[in-house]
Amino acid sequence: MKRLAILGSTGSIGTQALDVVAANPSLFEVEVLSAHSNATLLIEQAKRFKPNAVVVTDESKYKEVKDALMMLPIKVFGGAKALSEVVQWDSIDTVLGAVLGYAGLHSILAAIDAGKRIALANKETLVVAGELVMQRAAAKRVPIIPVDSEHSAIFQCLVGEDLNKVEKVILTASGGPFLGRKPNYLVNVKASHALQHPNWVMGAKITIDSATLMNKGLEIIEAKWLFGLKDDQIDVIIHPQSVIHSMVQFTDGSLKAQMGLPDMKLPIQYAIAYPERIYNDYKRLDFKDFSKLSFEAPDSKTFRNLQLAIDAMKKGGNAPCVLNAANEVVVHAFLQNKVGFLEMSEMIEKTMESVAFIAHPTIEDYVETDREARTQVTEFLKKSQLSIY
Ligand code: NDP
Ligand code: MG
């Protein structure tokens, strides 16, 4: 029986994780659930899964959740600090990190320091502070099992292998809804259009990141830290069918690929059940349904976010933290139709040029860098809106 804390239980990953838990009641027990502001769904989940505690990080929702769960033996906490405290409880053995964005960093670090196994969906944690996160995990001998489908694929390909015999990893990308499109088309696309991903159903932010290819850029950085790779050991290939989830090439030229239908419940299940591989009855991949699997190089001249992420990784230090903060802000603005699709890259680039570089950041430096990058990019956004009207 694994006792889980599911951080971000009301999101796309969180709700699918609860589906996996519900299908395997003899394997998993929910100790903690958390949401930011979706009190209604958190209350419903708490009544159904009966955790020991729930945390609502938006404190204005605390009373609503507390009142609704008053008659049940469920502790209710409010605020981000509470999340970092609750994850340390002895009763938890695995923490699923499925909070969105930079906001997930501190609770994951707290869980690692408390020696919890981590199933990690929150890629931004590794983008912002991958070196620090992996160092702390190594010091505590805490395994970090990826949930992101590409990284789960690589992790599965590496089971039983010698990491020194890896030549490179190849991350596959669907290409998103705008594959093959050029700037003259992209300049006019709106959020509603970008939210229609061809293969995956995900939260809004990552769906926009998939459309801009920032998601793949973030995943390159995520792979670097998870698997201890050099910058030039990570390739990206567009594979629109999303059947090969990623590949590893070894020093003898041999390649391993992990395949399956695009369904996030698979990597979620693998990560929370690891090292066991458990049964499910989900639809199986039938090769006869795919007459062709195709591959092409990504167009990083049009989808500039991919190159910006690679540049940030190569620069190192706090550069990926700046990239991530600027991206979170512009994606939020794009979702509200306050910035254009192509303008997002311009804003990120300008922010990367304007925030001071720190080669060896501490956790305090990351906090400050994130804050500064958000302030900067918000200024750029305001200026660009003023110039429109
Ligand atoms: P969603 O937006 O669907 O869900 C995010 C979750 O985090 C919600 O529970 C939300 O609560 C909570 N949350 C949001 N903001 C905060 C905050 N400031 N503090 C604490 N909790 C917060 O995102 P996804 O499930 O799509 O993604 C979660 C993570 O998993 C991301 O890092 C993403 O990159 C990664 N991932 C997602 C995949 C997917 O298929 N969705 C695939 C691979 C990786 P509330 O509902 O109350 O707002
Ligand atoms: Mg992915």
mmCIF file of N, CA, C and O in Angstrom, residues 305-354:
data_model
loop_
_atom_site.group_PDB
_atom_site.id
_atom_site.type_symbol
_atom_site.label_atom_id
_atom_site.label_comp_id
_atom_site.label_asym_id
_atom_site.label_seq_id
_atom_site.Cartn_x
_atom_site.Cartn_y
_atom_site.Cartn_z
ATOM 1 N N ASN A 305 10.478 29.815 -29.204
ATOM 2 C CA ASN A 305 10.598 29.454 -27.790
ATOM 3 C C ASN A 305 11.504 28.238 -27.584
ATOM 4 O O ASN A 305 12.189 28.135 -26.566
ATOM 5 N N LEU A 306 11.501 27.337 -28.542
ATOM 6 C CA LEU A 306 12.347 26.146 -28.409
ATOM 7 C C LEU A 306 13.816 26.559 -28.332
ATOM 8 O O LEU A 306 14.560 26.108 -27.452
ATOM 9 N N GLN A 307 14.209 27.456 -29.250
ATOM 10 C CA GLN A 307 15.605 27.910 -29.254
ATOM 11 C C GLN A 307 15.920 28.735 -28.006
ATOM 12 O O GLN A 307 17.008 28.616 -27.436
ATOM 13 N N LEU A 308 14.963 29.552 -27.563
ATOM 14 C CA LEU A 308 15.197 30.363 -26.353
ATOM 15 C C LEU A 308 15.460 29.459 -25.144
ATOM 16 O O LEU A 308 16.314 29.755 -24.306
ATOM 17 N N ALA A 309 14.736 28.345 -25.062
ATOM 18 C CA ALA A 309 14.929 27.411 -23.947
ATOM 19 C C ALA A 309 16.298 26.733 -24.043
ATOM 20 O O ALA A 309 16.993 26.570 -23.024
ATOM 21 N N ILE A 310 16.691 26.375 -25.259
ATOM 22 C CA ILE A 310 18.015 25.749 -25.436
ATOM 23 C C ILE A 310 19.109 26.753 -25.046
ATOM 24 O O ILE A 310 20.066 26.414 -24.349
ATOM 25 N N ASP A 311 18.927 28.005 -25.469
ATOM 26 C CA ASP A 311 19.904 29.049 -25.110
ATOM 27 C C ASP A 311 19.991 29.203 -23.589
ATOM 28 O O ASP A 311 21.082 29.340 -23.035
ATOM 29 N N ALA A 312 18.821 29.186 -22.933
ATOM 30 C CA ALA A 312 18.799 29.353 -21.472
ATOM 31 C C ALA A 312 19.521 28.174 -20.810
ATOM 32 O O ALA A 312 20.293 28.359 -19.858
ATOM 33 N N MET A 313 19.281 26.978 -21.311
ATOM 34 C CA MET A 313 19.945 25.797 -20.733
ATOM 35 C C MET A 313 21.459 25.932 -20.872
ATOM 36 O O MET A 313 22.205 25.691 -19.914
ATOM 37 N N LYS A 314 21.915 26.340 -22.075
ATOM 38 C CA LYS A 314 23.366 26.438 -22.317
ATOM 39 C C LYS A 314 23.995 27.528 -21.452
ATOM 40 O O LYS A 314 25.112 27.398 -21.000
ATOM 41 N N LYS A 315 23.246 28.609 -21.249
ATOM 42 C CA LYS A 315 23.759 29.698 -20.406
ATOM 43 C C LYS A 315 23.829 29.233 -18.942
ATOM 44 O O LYS A 315 24.755 29.559 -18.224
ATOM 45 N N GLY A 316 22.860 28.471 -18.521
ATOM 46 C CA GLY A 316 22.855 27.900 -17.166
ATOM 47 C C GLY A 316 22.513 28.929 -16.101
ATOM 48 O O GLY A 316 21.887 29.956 -16.389
ATOM 49 N N GLY A 317 22.948 28.681 -14.862
ATOM 50 C CA GLY A 317 22.685 29.587 -13.745
ATOM 51 C C GLY A 317 21.200 29.855 -13.588
ATOM 52 O O GLY A 317 20.392 28.926 -13.630
ATOM 53 N N ASN A 318 20.852 31.160 -13.452
ATOM 54 C CA ASN A 318 19.436 31.496 -13.269
ATOM 55 C C ASN A 318 18.702 31.740 -14.596
ATOM 56 O O ASN A 318 17.536 32.134 -14.589
ATOM 57 N N ALA A 319 19.389 31.527 -15.757
ATOM 58 C CA ALA A 319 18.741 31.828 -17.045
ATOM 59 C C ALA A 319 17.460 31.009 -17.265
ATOM 60 O O ALA A 319 16.437 31.573 -17.682
ATOM 61 N N PRO A 320 17.451 29.695 -17.001
ATOM 62 C CA PRO A 320 16.192 28.962 -17.180
ATOM 63 C C PRO A 320 15.074 29.435 -16.241
ATOM 64 O O PRO A 320 13.895 29.362 -16.592
ATOM 65 N N CYS A 321 15.462 29.948 -15.070
ATOM 66 C CA CYS A 321 14.462 30.480 -14.126
ATOM 67 C C CYS A 321 13.812 31.728 -14.720
ATOM 68 O O CYS A 321 12.589 31.909 -14.645
ATOM 69 N N VAL A 322 14.619 32.576 -15.366
ATOM 70 C CA VAL A 322 14.093 33.787 -16.024
ATOM 71 C C VAL A 322 13.157 33.375 -17.157
ATOM 72 O O VAL A 322 12.041 33.887 -17.288
ATOM 73 N N LEU A 323 13.638 32.440 -17.982
ATOM 74 C CA LEU A 323 12.838 31.954 -19.111
ATOM 75 C C LEU A 323 11.479 31.466 -18.625
ATOM 76 O O LEU A 323 10.433 31.800 -19.181
ATOM 77 N N ASN A 324 11.504 30.655 -17.567
ATOM 78 C CA ASN A 324 10.258 30.056 -17.071
ATOM 79 C C ASN A 324 9.298 31.113 -16.537
ATOM 80 O O ASN A 324 8.106 31.083 -16.837
ATOM 81 N N ALA A 325 9.822 32.044 -15.737
ATOM 82 C CA ALA A 325 8.947 33.068 -15.147
ATOM 83 C C ALA A 325 8.310 33.916 -16.249
ATOM 84 O O ALA A 325 7.097 34.166 -16.239
ATOM 85 N N ALA A 326 9.139 34.336 -17.219
ATOM 86 C CA ALA A 326 8.614 35.161 -18.305
ATOM 87 C C ALA A 326 7.561 34.380 -19.080
ATOM 88 O O ALA A 326 6.502 34.914 -19.435
ATOM 89 N N ASN A 327 7.842 33.112 -19.301
ATOM 90 C CA ASN A 327 6.884 32.287 -20.058
ATOM 91 C C ASN A 327 5.564 32.139 -19.302
ATOM 92 O O ASN A 327 4.492 32.244 -19.888
ATOM 93 N N GLU A 328 5.636 31.895 -17.983
ATOM 94 C CA GLU A 328 4.383 31.742 -17.214
ATOM 95 C C GLU A 328 3.526 33.004 -17.343
ATOM 96 O O GLU A 328 2.304 32.924 -17.511
ATOM 97 N N VAL A 329 4.173 34.153 -17.281
ATOM 98 C CA VAL A 329 3.415 35.407 -17.345
ATOM 99 C C VAL A 329 2.831 35.628 -18.748
ATOM 100 O O VAL A 329 1.649 35.964 -18.894
ATOM 101 N N VAL A 330 3.635 35.403 -19.798
ATOM 102 C CA VAL A 330 3.100 35.677 -21.147
ATOM 103 C C VAL A 330 2.031 34.663 -21.541
ATOM 104 O O VAL A 330 1.073 35.015 -22.237
ATOM 105 N N VAL A 331 2.171 33.427 -21.090
ATOM 106 C CA VAL A 331 1.133 32.429 -21.418
ATOM 107 C C VAL A 331 -0.182 32.817 -20.735
ATOM 108 O O VAL A 331 -1.256 32.744 -21.343
ATOM 109 N N HIS A 332 -0.103 33.270 -19.508
ATOM 110 C CA HIS A 332 -1.287 33.732 -18.793
ATOM 111 C C HIS A 332 -1.946 34.880 -19.575
ATOM 112 O O HIS A 332 -3.166 34.920 -19.752
ATOM 113 N N ALA A 333 -1.109 35.811 -20.067
ATOM 114 C CA ALA A 333 -1.630 36.956 -20.835
ATOM 115 C C ALA A 333 -2.225 36.480 -22.164
ATOM 116 O O ALA A 333 -3.280 36.975 -22.589
ATOM 117 N N PHE A 334 -1.571 35.525 -22.808
ATOM 118 C CA PHE A 334 -2.079 35.012 -24.095
ATOM 119 C C PHE A 334 -3.439 34.342 -23.898
ATOM 120 O O PHE A 334 -4.348 34.497 -24.724
ATOM 121 N N LEU A 335 -3.589 33.628 -22.784
ATOM 122 C CA LEU A 335 -4.870 32.961 -22.506
ATOM 123 C C LEU A 335 -6.008 33.973 -22.357
ATOM 124 O O LEU A 335 -7.174 33.643 -22.571
ATOM 125 N N GLN A 336 -5.631 35.193 -21.979
ATOM 126 C CA GLN A 336 -6.649 36.254 -21.873
ATOM 127 C C GLN A 336 -6.663 37.151 -23.109
ATOM 128 O O GLN A 336 -7.187 38.272 -23.052
ATOM 129 N N ASN A 337 -6.040 36.674 -24.171
ATOM 130 C CA ASN A 337 -5.936 37.429 -25.430
ATOM 131 C C ASN A 337 -5.327 38.821 -25.236
ATOM 132 O O ASN A 337 -5.719 39.782 -25.877
ATOM 133 N N LYS A 338 -4.321 38.892 -24.334
ATOM 134 C CA LYS A 338 -3.688 40.189 -24.086
ATOM 135 C C LYS A 338 -2.326 40.315 -24.757
ATOM 136 O O LYS A 338 -1.659 41.344 -24.620
ATOM 137 N N VAL A 339 -1.880 39.259 -25.393
ATOM 138 C CA VAL A 339 -0.605 39.317 -26.123
ATOM 139 C C VAL A 339 -0.722 38.347 -27.300
ATOM 140 O O VAL A 339 -1.449 37.347 -27.217
ATOM 141 N N GLY A 340 0.002 38.672 -28.382
ATOM 142 C CA GLY A 340 -0.060 37.817 -29.575
ATOM 143 C C GLY A 340 0.795 36.573 -29.427
ATOM 144 O O GLY A 340 1.716 36.526 -28.587
ATOM 145 N N PHE A 341 0.516 35.575 -30.260
ATOM 146 C CA PHE A 341 1.234 34.298 -30.198
ATOM 147 C C PHE A 341 2.738 34.494 -30.391
ATOM 148 O O PHE A 341 3.553 34.012 -29.614
ATOM 149 N N LEU A 342 3.109 35.241 -31.443
ATOM 150 C CA LEU A 342 4.539 35.418 -31.735
ATOM 151 C C LEU A 342 5.206 36.393 -30.774
ATOM 152 O O LEU A 342 6.394 36.278 -30.485
ATOM 153 N N GLU A 343 4.394 37.335 -30.283
ATOM 154 C CA GLU A 343 4.933 38.320 -29.327
ATOM 155 C C GLU A 343 5.437 37.652 -28.048
ATOM 156 O O GLU A 343 6.315 38.187 -27.368
ATOM 157 N N MET A 344 4.861 36.491 -27.720
ATOM 158 C CA MET A 344 5.295 35.817 -26.489
ATOM 159 C C MET A 344 6.806 35.581 -26.501
ATOM 160 O O MET A 344 7.493 35.836 -25.507
ATOM 161 N N SER A 345 7.344 35.127 -27.638
ATOM 162 C CA SER A 345 8.800 34.867 -27.728
ATOM 163 C C SER A 345 9.594 36.159 -27.558
ATOM 164 O O SER A 345 10.640 36.182 -26.908
ATOM 165 N N GLU A 346 9.077 37.237 -28.182
ATOM 166 C CA GLU A 346 9.792 38.529 -28.067
ATOM 167 C C GLU A 346 9.913 38.959 -26.611
ATOM 168 O O GLU A 346 10.953 39.406 -26.155
ATOM 169 N N MET A 347 8.793 38.808 -25.881
ATOM 170 C CA MET A 347 8.768 39.238 -24.465
ATOM 171 C C MET A 347 9.721 38.384 -23.616
ATOM 172 O O MET A 347 10.398 38.889 -22.731
ATOM 173 N N ILE A 348 9.734 37.096 -23.907
ATOM 174 C CA ILE A 348 10.615 36.204 -23.139
ATOM 175 C C ILE A 348 12.078 36.566 -23.411
ATOM 176 O O ILE A 348 12.895 36.680 -22.495
ATOM 177 N N GLU A 349 12.375 36.807 -24.692
ATOM 178 C CA GLU A 349 13.756 37.128 -25.063
ATOM 179 C C GLU A 349 14.210 38.421 -24.388
ATOM 180 O O GLU A 349 15.293 38.497 -23.818
ATOM 181 N N LYS A 350 13.338 39.441 -24.433
ATOM 182 C CA LYS A 350 13.705 40.725 -23.816
ATOM 183 C C LYS A 350 13.937 40.555 -22.314
ATOM 184 O O LYS A 350 14.846 41.153 -21.744
ATOM 185 N N THR A 351 13.091 39.731 -21.683
ATOM 186 C CA THR A 351 13.245 39.514 -20.233
ATOM 187 C C THR A 351 14.560 38.807 -19.953
ATOM 188 O O THR A 351 15.280 39.145 -18.992
ATOM 189 N N MET A 352 14.905 37.832 -20.799
ATOM 190 C CA MET A 352 16.170 37.118 -20.598
ATOM 191 C C MET A 352 17.364 38.055 -20.720
ATOM 192 O O MET A 352 18.386 37.864 -20.066
ATOM 193 N N GLU A 353 17.216 39.076 -21.566
ATOM 194 C CA GLU A 353 18.318 40.037 -21.737
ATOM 195 C C GLU A 353 18.395 41.024 -20.576
ATOM 196 O O GLU A 353 19.441 41.619 -20.341
ATOM 197 N N SER A 354 17.274 41.207 -19.863
ATOM 198 C CA SER A 354 17.261 42.306 -18.891
ATOM 199 C C SER A 354 17.455 41.884 -17.432
ATOM 200 O O SER A 354 17.766 42.719 -16.603
#
